[in-house]
XYZ file of N, CA and C in Angstrom:
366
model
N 62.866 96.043 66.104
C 63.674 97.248 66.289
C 64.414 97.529 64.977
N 64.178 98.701 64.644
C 64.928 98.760 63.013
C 66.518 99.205 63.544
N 66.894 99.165 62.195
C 68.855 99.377 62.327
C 69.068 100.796 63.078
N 68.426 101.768 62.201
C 68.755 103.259 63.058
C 68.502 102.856 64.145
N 67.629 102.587 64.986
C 67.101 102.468 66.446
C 68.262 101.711 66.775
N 68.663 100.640 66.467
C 69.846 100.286 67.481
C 70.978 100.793 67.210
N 71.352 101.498 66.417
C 72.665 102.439 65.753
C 72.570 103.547 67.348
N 71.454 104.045 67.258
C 70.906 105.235 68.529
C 71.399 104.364 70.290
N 71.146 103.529 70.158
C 71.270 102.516 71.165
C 72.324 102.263 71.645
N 73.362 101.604 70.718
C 74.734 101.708 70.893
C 75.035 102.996 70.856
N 75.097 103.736 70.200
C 75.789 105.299 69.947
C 75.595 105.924 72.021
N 73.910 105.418 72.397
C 74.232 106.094 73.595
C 74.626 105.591 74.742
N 74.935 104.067 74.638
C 75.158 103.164 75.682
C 77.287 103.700 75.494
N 77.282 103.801 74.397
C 79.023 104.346 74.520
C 79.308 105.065 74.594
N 78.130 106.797 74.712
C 78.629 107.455 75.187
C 78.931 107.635 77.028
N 77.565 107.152 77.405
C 77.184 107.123 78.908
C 76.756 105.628 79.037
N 77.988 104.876 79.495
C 77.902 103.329 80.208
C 76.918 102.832 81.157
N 76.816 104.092 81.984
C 75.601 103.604 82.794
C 73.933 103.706 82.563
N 73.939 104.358 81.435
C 72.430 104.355 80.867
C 71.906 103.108 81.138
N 70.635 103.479 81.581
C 69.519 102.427 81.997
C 68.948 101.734 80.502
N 68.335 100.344 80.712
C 67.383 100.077 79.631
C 66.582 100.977 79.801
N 65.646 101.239 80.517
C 64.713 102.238 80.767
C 64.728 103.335 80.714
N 66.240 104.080 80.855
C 66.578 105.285 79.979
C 66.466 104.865 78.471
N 66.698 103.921 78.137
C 67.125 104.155 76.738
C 66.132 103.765 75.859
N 64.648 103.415 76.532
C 63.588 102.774 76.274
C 63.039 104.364 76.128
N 62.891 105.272 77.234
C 62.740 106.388 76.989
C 62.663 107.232 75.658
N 64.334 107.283 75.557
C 64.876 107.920 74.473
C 64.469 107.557 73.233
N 63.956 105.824 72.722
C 63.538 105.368 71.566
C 61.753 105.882 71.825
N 61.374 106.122 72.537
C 60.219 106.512 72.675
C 59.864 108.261 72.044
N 60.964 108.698 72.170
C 61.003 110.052 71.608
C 60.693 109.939 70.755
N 61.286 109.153 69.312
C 61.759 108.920 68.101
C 60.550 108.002 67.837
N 59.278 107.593 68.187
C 58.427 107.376 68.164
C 58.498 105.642 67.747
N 59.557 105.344 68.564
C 59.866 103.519 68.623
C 59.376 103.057 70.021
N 58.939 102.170 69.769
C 57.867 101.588 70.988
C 58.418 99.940 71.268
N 59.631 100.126 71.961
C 60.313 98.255 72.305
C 60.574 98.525 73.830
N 60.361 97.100 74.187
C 60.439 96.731 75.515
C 62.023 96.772 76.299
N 62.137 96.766 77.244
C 63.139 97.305 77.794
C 64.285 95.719 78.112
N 63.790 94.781 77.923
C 64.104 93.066 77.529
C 64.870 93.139 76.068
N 64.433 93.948 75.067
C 64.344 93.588 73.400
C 65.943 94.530 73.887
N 65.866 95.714 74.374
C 66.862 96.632 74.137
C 68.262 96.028 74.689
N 68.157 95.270 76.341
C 69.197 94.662 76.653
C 69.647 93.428 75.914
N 68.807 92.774 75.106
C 68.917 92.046 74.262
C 69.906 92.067 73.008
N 68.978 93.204 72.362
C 70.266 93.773 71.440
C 71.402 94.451 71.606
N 71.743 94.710 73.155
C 72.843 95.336 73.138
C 73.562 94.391 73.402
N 73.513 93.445 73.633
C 74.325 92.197 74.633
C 74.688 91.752 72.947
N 74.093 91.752 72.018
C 74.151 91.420 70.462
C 75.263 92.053 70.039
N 75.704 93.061 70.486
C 76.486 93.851 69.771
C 77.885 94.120 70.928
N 78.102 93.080 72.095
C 78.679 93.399 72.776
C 78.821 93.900 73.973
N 77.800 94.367 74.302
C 77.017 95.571 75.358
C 76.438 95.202 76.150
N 77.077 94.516 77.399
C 76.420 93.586 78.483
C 76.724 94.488 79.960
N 75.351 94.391 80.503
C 75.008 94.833 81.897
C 76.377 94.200 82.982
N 76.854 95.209 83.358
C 78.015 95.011 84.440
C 78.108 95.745 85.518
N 78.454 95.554 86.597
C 78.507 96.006 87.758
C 79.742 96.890 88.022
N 79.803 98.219 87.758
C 81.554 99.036 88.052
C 81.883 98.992 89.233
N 83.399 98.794 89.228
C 84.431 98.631 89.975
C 84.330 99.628 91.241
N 84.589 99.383 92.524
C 84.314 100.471 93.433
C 86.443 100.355 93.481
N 86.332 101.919 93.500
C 88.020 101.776 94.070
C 87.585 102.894 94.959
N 89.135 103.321 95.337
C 89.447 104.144 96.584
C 89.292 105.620 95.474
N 89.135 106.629 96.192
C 88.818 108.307 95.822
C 90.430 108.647 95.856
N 91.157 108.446 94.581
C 92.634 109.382 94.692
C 92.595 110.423 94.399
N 93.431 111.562 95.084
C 93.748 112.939 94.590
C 94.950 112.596 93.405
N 94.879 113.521 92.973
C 96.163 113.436 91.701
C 97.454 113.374 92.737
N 97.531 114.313 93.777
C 99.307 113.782 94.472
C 98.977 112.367 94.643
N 97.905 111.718 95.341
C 98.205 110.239 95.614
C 98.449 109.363 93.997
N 97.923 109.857 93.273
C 98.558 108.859 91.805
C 99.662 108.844 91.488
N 99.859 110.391 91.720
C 101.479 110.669 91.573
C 102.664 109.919 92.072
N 102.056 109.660 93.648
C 103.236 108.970 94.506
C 102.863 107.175 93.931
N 102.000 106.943 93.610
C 101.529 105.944 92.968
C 102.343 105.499 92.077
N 102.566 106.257 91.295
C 103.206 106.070 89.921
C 104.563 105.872 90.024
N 105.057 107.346 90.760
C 106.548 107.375 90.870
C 107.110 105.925 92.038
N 106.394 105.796 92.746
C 106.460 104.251 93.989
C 106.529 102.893 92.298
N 105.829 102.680 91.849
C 106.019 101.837 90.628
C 107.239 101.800 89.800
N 107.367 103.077 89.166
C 108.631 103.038 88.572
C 109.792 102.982 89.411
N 110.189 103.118 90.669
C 111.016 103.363 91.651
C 111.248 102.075 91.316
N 110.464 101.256 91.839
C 110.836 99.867 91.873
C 110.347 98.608 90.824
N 110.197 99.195 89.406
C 110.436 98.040 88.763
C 111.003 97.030 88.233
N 112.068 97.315 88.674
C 113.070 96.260 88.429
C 113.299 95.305 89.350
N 112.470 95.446 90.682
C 113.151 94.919 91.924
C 113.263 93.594 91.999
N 113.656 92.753 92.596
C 113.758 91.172 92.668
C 112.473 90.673 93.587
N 112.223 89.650 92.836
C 111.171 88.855 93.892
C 111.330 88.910 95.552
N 112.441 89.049 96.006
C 112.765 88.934 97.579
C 112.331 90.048 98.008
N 112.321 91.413 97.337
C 112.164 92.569 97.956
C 110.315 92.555 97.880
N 109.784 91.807 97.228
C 108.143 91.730 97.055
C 107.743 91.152 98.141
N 108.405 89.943 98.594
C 107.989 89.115 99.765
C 107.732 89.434 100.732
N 109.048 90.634 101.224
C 108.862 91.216 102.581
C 108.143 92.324 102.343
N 107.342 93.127 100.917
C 106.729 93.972 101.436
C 105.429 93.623 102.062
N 104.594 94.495 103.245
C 103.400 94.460 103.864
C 102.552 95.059 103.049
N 101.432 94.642 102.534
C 100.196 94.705 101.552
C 98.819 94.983 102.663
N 99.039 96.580 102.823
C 97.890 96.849 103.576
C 96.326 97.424 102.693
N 96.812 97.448 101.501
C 95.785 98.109 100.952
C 94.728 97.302 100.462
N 94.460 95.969 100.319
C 93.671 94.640 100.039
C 92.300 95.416 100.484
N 91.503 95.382 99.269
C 90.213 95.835 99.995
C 89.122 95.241 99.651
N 87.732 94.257 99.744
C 86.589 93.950 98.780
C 86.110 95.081 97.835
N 85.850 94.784 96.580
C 85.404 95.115 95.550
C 83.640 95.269 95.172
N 82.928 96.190 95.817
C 81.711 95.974 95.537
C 81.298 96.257 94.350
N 79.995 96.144 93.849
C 79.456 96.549 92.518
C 78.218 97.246 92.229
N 77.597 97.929 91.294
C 76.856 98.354 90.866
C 76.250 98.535 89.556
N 75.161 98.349 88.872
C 74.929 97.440 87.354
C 75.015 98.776 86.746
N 75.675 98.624 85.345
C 75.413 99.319 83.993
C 76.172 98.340 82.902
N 75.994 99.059 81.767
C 76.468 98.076 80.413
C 78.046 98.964 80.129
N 78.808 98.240 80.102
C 79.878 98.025 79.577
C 80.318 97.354 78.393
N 82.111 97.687 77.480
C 81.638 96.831 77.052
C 83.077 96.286 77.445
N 83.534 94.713 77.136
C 84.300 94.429 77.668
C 86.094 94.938 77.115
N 86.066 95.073 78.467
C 87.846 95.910 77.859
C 88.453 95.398 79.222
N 89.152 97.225 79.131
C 90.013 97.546 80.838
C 88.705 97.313 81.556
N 88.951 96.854 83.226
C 87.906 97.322 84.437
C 87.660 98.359 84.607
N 89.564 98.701 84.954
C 89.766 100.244 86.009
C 89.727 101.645 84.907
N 89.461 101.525 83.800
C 89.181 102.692 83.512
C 88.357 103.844 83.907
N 88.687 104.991 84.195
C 87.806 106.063 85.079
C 86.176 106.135 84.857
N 85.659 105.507 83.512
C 84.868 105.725 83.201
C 84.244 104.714 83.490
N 84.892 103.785 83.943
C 84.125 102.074 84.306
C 84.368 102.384 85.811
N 84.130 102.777 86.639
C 84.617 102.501 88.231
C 83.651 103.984 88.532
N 83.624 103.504 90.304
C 83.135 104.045 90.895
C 83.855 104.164 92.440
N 84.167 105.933 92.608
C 84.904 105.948 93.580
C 83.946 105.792 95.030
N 85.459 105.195 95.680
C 84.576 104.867 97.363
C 84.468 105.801 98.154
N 83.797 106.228 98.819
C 84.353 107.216 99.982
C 84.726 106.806 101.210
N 85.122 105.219 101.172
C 85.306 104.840 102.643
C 87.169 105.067 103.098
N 87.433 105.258 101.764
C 89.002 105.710 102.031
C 88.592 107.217 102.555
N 88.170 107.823 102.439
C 87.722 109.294 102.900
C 87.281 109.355 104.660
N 87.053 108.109 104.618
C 85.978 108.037 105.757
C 86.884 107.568 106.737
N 87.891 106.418 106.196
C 88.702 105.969 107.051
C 90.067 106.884 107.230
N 90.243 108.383 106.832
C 91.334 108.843 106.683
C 91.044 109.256 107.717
């Protein structure tokens, strides 16, 4: 795989995280590069760029971040005692789904995938 070809590689795995090897096996195919879809996850994992599964969270509207946010700052100062007695209903499993990332934040919007079972359960 020459340098441009993986310059192209990275350039499109950071723009769109979830690009497939096989998309991107595609795309070097345009450009009249002919590598296996093994060589490509290969070199991206080289450069940082490892296949990951995004984060499933809940579907917020902007008021629910809002109250989100302002509920946080309300109480950051609070004392450990007032944490104890709060009730923690929102605990939910975390499923997944593969694309390349690279490693950072999880919850960034662009790394996650919203649920609709908060939708479902409203």
């Amino acid at each position: 795989i020459t340098p441009r070809a993986q310059r192209r590689l990275i350039r499109e795995v950071t723009k769109d995280p979830r690009t497939t090897s096989k998309e991107l096996q595609a795309s070097l195919a345009s450009i009249k590069v002919s590598v296996h879809d093994s060589t490509i996850r290969k070199r991206l994992g080289k450069n940082g760029l490892h296949g990951r599964f995004p984060r499933h969270k809940p579907l917020l509207s902007k008021k629910n971040i809002r109250a989100h946010l302002n509920f946080a700052k309300k109480h950051l100062n609070d004392f450990q005692d007032f944490w104890e007695n709060t009730l923690w209903t929102d605990e939910s499993k975390l499923n997944y789904n593969n694309f390349a990332k690279m490693s950072g934040p999880k919850f960034l919007q662009s790394a996650v995938i919203d649920s609709l079972q908060a939708i479902a359960n409203a």
